[in-house]
Structure formats: C-alpha cells, structure tokens
PDB file of C-alpha atoms in Angstrom:
ATOM      1  CA  UNK A   1     125.897  91.042  88.493  1.00  0.00           C
ATOM      2  CA  UNK A   2     124.241  89.007  85.773  1.00  0.00           C
ATOM      3  CA  UNK A   3     121.593  86.374  86.447  1.00  0.00           C
ATOM      4  CA  UNK A   4     123.831  83.359  85.753  1.00  0.00           C
ATOM      5  CA  UNK A   5     126.496  84.638  88.114  1.00  0.00           C
ATOM      6  CA  UNK A   6     123.846  85.136  90.802  1.00  0.00           C
ATOM      7  CA  UNK A   7     122.833  81.487  90.473  1.00  0.00           C
ATOM      8  CA  UNK A   8     126.452  80.382  90.827  1.00  0.00           C
ATOM      9  CA  UNK A   9     126.781  82.492  93.988  1.00  0.00           C
ATOM     10  CA  UNK A  10     123.642  80.925  95.447  1.00  0.00           C
ATOM     11  CA  UNK A  11     125.194  77.475  95.089  1.00  0.00           C
ATOM     12  CA  UNK A  12     128.646  78.647  96.230  1.00  0.00           C
ATOM     13  CA  UNK A  13     127.243  80.200  99.409  1.00  0.00           C
ATOM     14  CA  UNK A  14     124.987  77.260 100.272  1.00  0.00           C
ATOM     15  CA  UNK A  15     127.581  75.052 101.943  1.00  0.00           C
ATOM     16  CA  UNK A  16     127.157  72.423  99.216  1.00  0.00           C
ATOM     17  CA  UNK A  17     129.587  69.519  99.249  1.00  0.00           C
ATOM     18  CA  UNK A  18     131.643  69.491  96.060  1.00  0.00           C
ATOM     19  CA  UNK A  19     129.881  66.280  94.974  1.00  0.00           C
ATOM     20  CA  UNK A  20     126.687  68.347  94.524  1.00  0.00           C
ATOM     21  CA  UNK A  21     128.067  71.847  94.139  1.00  0.00           C
ATOM     22  CA  UNK A  22     128.692  74.171  91.218  1.00  0.00           C
ATOM     23  CA  UNK A  23     130.896  71.782  89.247  1.00  0.00           C
ATOM     24  CA  UNK A  24     128.221  69.063  89.420  1.00  0.00           C
ATOM     25  CA  UNK A  25     125.674  71.635  88.226  1.00  0.00           C
ATOM     26  CA  UNK A  26     127.919  72.619  85.311  1.00  0.00           C
ATOM     27  CA  UNK A  27     128.497  68.975  84.343  1.00  0.00           C
ATOM     28  CA  UNK A  28     124.748  68.359  84.366  1.00  0.00           C
ATOM     29  CA  UNK A  29     124.094  71.485  82.299  1.00  0.00           C
ATOM     30  CA  UNK A  30     126.751  70.807  79.666  1.00  0.00           C
ATOM     31  CA  UNK A  31     125.917  67.112  79.401  1.00  0.00           C
ATOM     32  CA  UNK A  32     122.237  67.966  78.918  1.00  0.00           C
ATOM     33  CA  UNK A  33     123.226  70.329  76.102  1.00  0.00           C
ATOM     34  CA  UNK A  34     125.415  67.639  74.525  1.00  0.00           C
ATOM     35  CA  UNK A  35     122.763  64.918  74.745  1.00  0.00           C
ATOM     36  CA  UNK A  36     120.094  67.235  73.326  1.00  0.00           C
ATOM     37  CA  UNK A  37     122.234  68.776  70.577  1.00  0.00           C
ATOM     38  CA  UNK A  38     119.724  67.619  67.958  1.00  0.00           C
ATOM     39  CA  UNK A  39     117.024  69.772  69.629  1.00  0.00           C
ATOM     40  CA  UNK A  40     116.619  73.448  70.440  1.00  0.00           C
ATOM     41  CA  UNK A  41     116.158  73.754  74.179  1.00  0.00           C
ATOM     42  CA  UNK A  42     115.514  76.953  76.098  1.00  0.00           C
ATOM     43  CA  UNK A  43     119.020  77.580  77.418  1.00  0.00           C
ATOM     44  CA  UNK A  44     117.868  79.900  80.198  1.00  0.00           C
ATOM     45  CA  UNK A  45     115.455  77.257  81.500  1.00  0.00           C
ATOM     46  CA  UNK A  46     118.054  74.483  81.265  1.00  0.00           C
ATOM     47  CA  UNK A  47     120.824  76.510  82.924  1.00  0.00           C
ATOM     48  CA  UNK A  48     118.556  77.724  85.728  1.00  0.00           C
ATOM     49  CA  UNK A  49     117.213  74.249  86.463  1.00  0.00           C
ATOM     50  CA  UNK A  50     120.710  72.749  86.359  1.00  0.00           C
ATOM     51  CA  UNK A  51     122.028  75.296  88.839  1.00  0.00           C
ATOM     52  CA  UNK A  52     119.129  74.964  91.290  1.00  0.00           C
ATOM     53  CA  UNK A  53     118.163  71.281  91.048  1.00  0.00           C
ATOM     54  CA  UNK A  54     120.004  70.186  94.215  1.00  0.00           C
ATOM     55  CA  UNK A  55     119.511  73.256  96.430  1.00  0.00           C
ATOM     56  CA  UNK A  56     117.225  71.276  98.729  1.00  0.00           C
ATOM     57  CA  UNK A  57     120.140  69.107  99.867  1.00  0.00           C
ATOM     58  CA  UNK A  58     122.527  72.003 100.557  1.00  0.00           C
ATOM     59  CA  UNK A  59     123.157  72.679 104.256  1.00  0.00           C
ATOM     60  CA  UNK A  60     121.573  76.137 104.411  1.00  0.00           C
ATOM     61  CA  UNK A  61     118.359  74.907 102.739  1.00  0.00           C
ATOM     62  CA  UNK A  62     117.991  71.219 103.634  1.00  0.00           C
ATOM     63  CA  UNK A  63     115.213  70.024 105.928  1.00  0.00           C
ATOM     64  CA  UNK A  64     115.384  66.663 107.648  1.00  0.00           C
ATOM     65  CA  UNK A  65     112.982  64.034 106.249  1.00  0.00           C
ATOM     66  CA  UNK A  66     112.009  66.218 103.272  1.00  0.00           C
ATOM     67  CA  UNK A  67     112.767  64.906  99.782  1.00  0.00           C
ATOM     68  CA  UNK A  68     115.455  67.173  98.399  1.00  0.00           C
ATOM     69  CA  UNK A  69     113.847  67.406  94.940  1.00  0.00           C
ATOM     70  CA  UNK A  70     110.621  68.794  96.424  1.00  0.00           C
ATOM     71  CA  UNK A  71     112.592  71.075  98.726  1.00  0.00           C
ATOM     72  CA  UNK A  72     114.675  72.254  95.745  1.00  0.00           C
ATOM     73  CA  UNK A  73     111.476  73.084  93.863  1.00  0.00           C
ATOM     74  CA  UNK A  74     110.205  75.256  96.727  1.00  0.00           C
ATOM     75  CA  UNK A  75     113.535  77.007  97.207  1.00  0.00           C
ATOM     76  CA  UNK A  76     113.839  77.590  93.460  1.00  0.00           C
ATOM     77  CA  UNK A  77     110.345  79.070  93.298  1.00  0.00           C
ATOM     78  CA  UNK A  78     111.149  81.536  96.080  1.00  0.00           C
ATOM     79  CA  UNK A  79     114.571  82.505  94.748  1.00  0.00           C
ATOM     80  CA  UNK A  80     113.445  82.913  91.146  1.00  0.00           C
ATOM     81  CA  UNK A  81     110.395  84.989  92.049  1.00  0.00           C
ATOM     82  CA  UNK A  82     112.647  87.302  94.077  1.00  0.00           C
ATOM     83  CA  UNK A  83     114.969  87.533  91.066  1.00  0.00           C
ATOM     84  CA  UNK A  84     112.018  88.475  88.815  1.00  0.00           C
ATOM     85  CA  UNK A  85     112.507  85.384  86.660  1.00  0.00           C
ATOM     86  CA  UNK A  86     110.171  85.002  83.693  1.00  0.00           C
ATOM     87  CA  UNK A  87     106.738  83.894  84.985  1.00  0.00           C
ATOM     88  CA  UNK A  88     106.144  81.901  81.794  1.00  0.00           C
ATOM     89  CA  UNK A  89     109.418  79.979  82.165  1.00  0.00           C
ATOM     90  CA  UNK A  90     109.165  79.487  85.940  1.00  0.00           C
ATOM     91  CA  UNK A  91     106.800  76.459  85.834  1.00  0.00           C
ATOM     92  CA  UNK A  92     109.084  74.719  83.315  1.00  0.00           C
ATOM     93  CA  UNK A  93     112.119  75.216  85.564  1.00  0.00           C
ATOM     94  CA  UNK A  94     110.211  74.054  88.643  1.00  0.00           C
ATOM     95  CA  UNK A  95     108.964  70.910  86.880  1.00  0.00           C
ATOM     96  CA  UNK A  96     112.526  70.088  85.775  1.00  0.00           C
ATOM     97  CA  UNK A  97     113.870  70.614  89.304  1.00  0.00           C
ATOM     98  CA  UNK A  98     111.139  68.513  90.910  1.00  0.00           C
ATOM     99  CA  UNK A  99     111.496  65.642  88.409  1.00  0.00           C
ATOM    100  CA  UNK A 100     115.311  65.467  88.200  1.00  0.00           C
ATOM    101  CA  UNK A 101     115.749  62.362  90.373  1.00  0.00           C
ATOM    102  CA  UNK A 102     116.135  58.873  88.941  1.00  0.00           C
ATOM    103  CA  UNK A 103     113.158  57.649  90.984  1.00  0.00           C
ATOM    104  CA  UNK A 104     110.862  60.266  89.398  1.00  0.00           C
ATOM    105  CA  UNK A 105     109.126  60.079  86.078  1.00  0.00           C
ATOM    106  CA  UNK A 106     110.679  62.548  83.622  1.00  0.00           C
ATOM    107  CA  UNK A 107     109.211  66.040  83.590  1.00  0.00           C
ATOM    108  CA  UNK A 108     107.029  67.358  80.783  1.00  0.00           C
ATOM    109  CA  UNK A 109     109.542  69.493  78.875  1.00  0.00           C
ATOM    110  CA  UNK A 110     112.600  68.465  76.881  1.00  0.00           C
ATOM    111  CA  UNK A 111     114.651  70.557  79.322  1.00  0.00           C
ATOM    112  CA  UNK A 112     113.321  68.448  82.208  1.00  0.00           C
ATOM    113  CA  UNK A 113     114.006  65.176  80.384  1.00  0.00           C
ATOM    114  CA  UNK A 114     117.601  66.070  79.570  1.00  0.00           C
ATOM    115  CA  UNK A 115     118.303  67.561  83.004  1.00  0.00           C
ATOM    116  CA  UNK A 116     117.153  64.288  84.592  1.00  0.00           C
ATOM    117  CA  UNK A 117     119.182  62.179  82.138  1.00  0.00           C
ATOM    118  CA  UNK A 118     122.324  64.206  82.794  1.00  0.00           C
ATOM    119  CA  UNK A 119     121.905  64.093  86.554  1.00  0.00           C
ATOM    120  CA  UNK A 120     121.443  60.318  86.418  1.00  0.00           C
ATOM    121  CA  UNK A 121     124.522  59.923  84.228  1.00  0.00           C
ATOM    122  CA  UNK A 122     126.619  62.025  86.622  1.00  0.00           C
ATOM    123  CA  UNK A 123     125.984  59.369  89.284  1.00  0.00           C
ATOM    124  CA  UNK A 124     127.911  56.522  87.687  1.00  0.00           C
ATOM    125  CA  UNK A 125     130.986  55.881  85.603  1.00  0.00           C
ATOM    126  CA  UNK A 126     134.265  57.500  86.609  1.00  0.00           C
ATOM    127  CA  UNK A 127     132.680  60.753  87.730  1.00  0.00           C
ATOM    128  CA  UNK A 128     130.009  58.954  89.744  1.00  0.00           C
ATOM    129  CA  UNK A 129     132.645  56.852  91.482  1.00  0.00           C
ATOM    130  CA  UNK A 130     134.643  59.948  92.363  1.00  0.00           C
ATOM    131  CA  UNK A 131     131.531  61.573  93.781  1.00  0.00           C
ATOM    132  CA  UNK A 132     130.579  58.495  95.829  1.00  0.00           C
ATOM    133  CA  UNK A 133     133.999  58.107  97.410  1.00  0.00           C
ATOM    134  CA  UNK A 134     134.224  61.843  98.110  1.00  0.00           C
ATOM    135  CA  UNK A 135     131.206  61.674 100.433  1.00  0.00           C
ATOM    136  CA  UNK A 136     132.298  58.671 102.504  1.00  0.00           C
ATOM    137  CA  UNK A 137     131.638  59.586 106.136  1.00  0.00           C
ATOM    138  CA  UNK A 138     129.730  62.729 105.153  1.00  0.00           C
ATOM    139  CA  UNK A 139     126.535  61.170 103.817  1.00  0.00           C
ATOM    140  CA  UNK A 140     124.200  59.173 106.032  1.00  0.00           C
ATOM    141  CA  UNK A 141     123.936  56.408 103.396  1.00  0.00           C
ATOM    142  CA  UNK A 142     127.679  56.239 102.690  1.00  0.00           C
ATOM    143  CA  UNK A 143     129.551  55.976 105.964  1.00  0.00           C
ATOM    144  CA  UNK A 144     132.255  53.555 104.777  1.00  0.00           C
ATOM    145  CA  UNK A 145     134.095  52.684 101.548  1.00  0.00           C
ATOM    146  CA  UNK A 146     132.056  49.464 101.519  1.00  0.00           C
ATOM    147  CA  UNK A 147     128.867  51.550 101.468  1.00  0.00           C
ATOM    148  CA  UNK A 148     130.258  53.460  98.477  1.00  0.00           C
ATOM    149  CA  UNK A 149     131.015  50.179  96.682  1.00  0.00           C
ATOM    150  CA  UNK A 150     127.503  48.869  97.365  1.00  0.00           C
ATOM    151  CA  UNK A 151     126.025  52.117  96.069  1.00  0.00           C
ATOM    152  CA  UNK A 152     128.245  51.998  92.959  1.00  0.00           C
ATOM    153  CA  UNK A 153     127.005  48.449  92.227  1.00  0.00           C
ATOM    154  CA  UNK A 154     123.404  49.527  92.752  1.00  0.00           C
ATOM    155  CA  UNK A 155     123.824  52.529  90.453  1.00  0.00           C
ATOM    156  CA  UNK A 156     125.557  50.434  87.763  1.00  0.00           C
ATOM    157  CA  UNK A 157     122.680  47.956  87.809  1.00  0.00           C
ATOM    158  CA  UNK A 158     119.708  50.290  88.200  1.00  0.00           C
ATOM    159  CA  UNK A 159     120.522  53.671  86.665  1.00  0.00           C
ATOM    160  CA  UNK A 160     121.019  52.652  83.013  1.00  0.00           C
ATOM    161  CA  UNK A 161     117.377  51.515  83.018  1.00  0.00           C
ATOM    162  CA  UNK A 162     116.275  54.969  84.179  1.00  0.00           C
ATOM    163  CA  UNK A 163     117.699  56.690  81.098  1.00  0.00           C
ATOM    164  CA  UNK A 164     115.245  57.049  78.222  1.00  0.00           C
ATOM    165  CA  UNK A 165     116.850  58.948  75.338  1.00  0.00           C
ATOM    166  CA  UNK A 166     118.993  57.283  72.670  1.00  0.00           C
ATOM    167  CA  UNK A 167     122.033  59.448  73.393  1.00  0.00           C
ATOM    168  CA  UNK A 168     121.602  58.904  77.124  1.00  0.00           C
ATOM    169  CA  UNK A 169     121.334  55.133  76.725  1.00  0.00           C
ATOM    170  CA  UNK A 170     124.564  55.006  74.704  1.00  0.00           C
ATOM    171  CA  UNK A 171     126.423  56.961  77.368  1.00  0.00           C
ATOM    172  CA  UNK A 172     124.829  54.910  80.158  1.00  0.00           C
ATOM    173  CA  UNK A 173     126.306  51.715  78.673  1.00  0.00           C
ATOM    174  CA  UNK A 174     129.784  53.264  78.634  1.00  0.00           C
ATOM    175  CA  UNK A 175     129.501  54.615  82.177  1.00  0.00           C
ATOM    176  CA  UNK A 176     128.177  51.295  83.477  1.00  0.00           C
ATOM    177  CA  UNK A 177     131.194  49.543  81.945  1.00  0.00           C
ATOM    178  CA  UNK A 178     133.531  52.094  83.589  1.00  0.00           C
ATOM    179  CA  UNK A 179     131.944  51.396  86.962  1.00  0.00           C
ATOM    180  CA  UNK A 180     132.107  47.624  86.595  1.00  0.00           C
ATOM    181  CA  UNK A 181     135.762  47.724  85.445  1.00  0.00           C
ATOM    182  CA  UNK A 182     136.703  49.821  88.458  1.00  0.00           C
ATOM    183  CA  UNK A 183     134.848  47.541  90.883  1.00  0.00           C
ATOM    184  CA  UNK A 184     136.411  44.406  89.371  1.00  0.00           C
ATOM    185  CA  UNK A 185     139.902  45.898  89.669  1.00  0.00           C
ATOM    186  CA  UNK A 186     139.273  47.059  93.222  1.00  0.00           C
ATOM    187  CA  UNK A 187     137.998  43.601  94.150  1.00  0.00           C
ATOM    188  CA  UNK A 188     141.168  41.962  92.752  1.00  0.00           C
ATOM    189  CA  UNK A 189     143.505  44.414  94.463  1.00  0.00           C
ATOM    190  CA  UNK A 190     141.880  44.212  97.897  1.00  0.00           C
ATOM    191  CA  UNK A 191     141.386  40.465  98.293  1.00  0.00           C
ATOM    192  CA  UNK A 192     137.704  40.746  97.421  1.00  0.00           C
ATOM    193  CA  UNK A 193     137.319  44.047  99.314  1.00  0.00           C
ATOM    194  CA  UNK A 194     138.742  42.610 102.564  1.00  0.00           C
ATOM    195  CA  UNK A 195     141.679  45.042 102.558  1.00  0.00           C
ATOM    196  CA  UNK A 196     139.837  48.287 101.933  1.00  0.00           C
TER     197      UNK A 196
END
C-alpha cells in the first residue's frame, strides 16, 4: 500500500465524524493547492499535513481537555516516524499541523500558511454551514440548531480576518457572503429563528 493510501486509512479508521474526516482533509488539501498555485509547495508535506491535521480530535486519538492541534502534532509525529517519513520534512509537517487553527499564528512554511488558510475557509460559506449543521447534537459546543447559527455568525464575522493571503482573502469575502445570505434567508423563513 502506498503512503498516501495509508494516511487515508488512518483517518478512515479513526472514527472521525464526516465533518472532519477524509473529505474535509481532501478539501483542505486541494484548496491549499489552488490558493498557492502561484508557488511551488512540497506536495508530500502539504498532503501529509492535510491528512493528519485533525487527528487529535478523532475518537481513537482525542484526549479530554487537550487542544486538538497539539494532540494532532504528537500523533502525527508518532505515526510518521513509524512510517519512516522523511526526517527533514517531518518538522515542516508538524509545524503545519500544530499551527492549522484559526486562533494560531501561521506556521513558518508556505505549506503551513496555506494549510491554515484552507482549513479556515472550510469552516464558513456553504461548506462550513453544512459541516456545522451536521454536528448538531454531536459536538459539545453545538448541541442545537441555534448553537450552529450562533457559530456560523461568529465564523462569518471573525474568520475572514484570520486569512492573510490575497487569494484567501478573496475567497473569504465570497464565503462570508454565502453564510450571511443563508442566515438572512433562514431568519426570514423561521420567524426570526423562532420556528427552527
């Protein structure tokens, strides 16, 4: 089995909710490639970091009260060393994994910057809304549809400011508008959210 397929199996066997599973990882990877098309990134580093960036929140790896980005970094280090991953590329992957969250400063490499941008962008707009509503009742912060709406508003307001590249900023504007259009329509159709 090739290395990329092994990474997919790790995510598939982790018990990951579909909001954070393989398809999320692929979206993050391909969006990072699209946003960075004017650069030459190390594809192995980017792919590996994209596949492993959320492992710390997957049921078989998660630890209560441990930040999932830090947990993902530790899990990634162990898995990649066992897989004999390049020791020169390992620190770049681990930095990207650790710094992928919107509340972190971007990592040092271009791969880390674009992984973070893509992960942020996957949290709002149409895809972000789908992800939020798919975890209602399954995420401690999103127990009700109202929680999902509050989170969508928060993401629409805060996340565009976390994106730093030109391409990312352009897409952030579009995804923010998608989110706000959806919320406005939902508000109209539910008597200001009373009939959710």
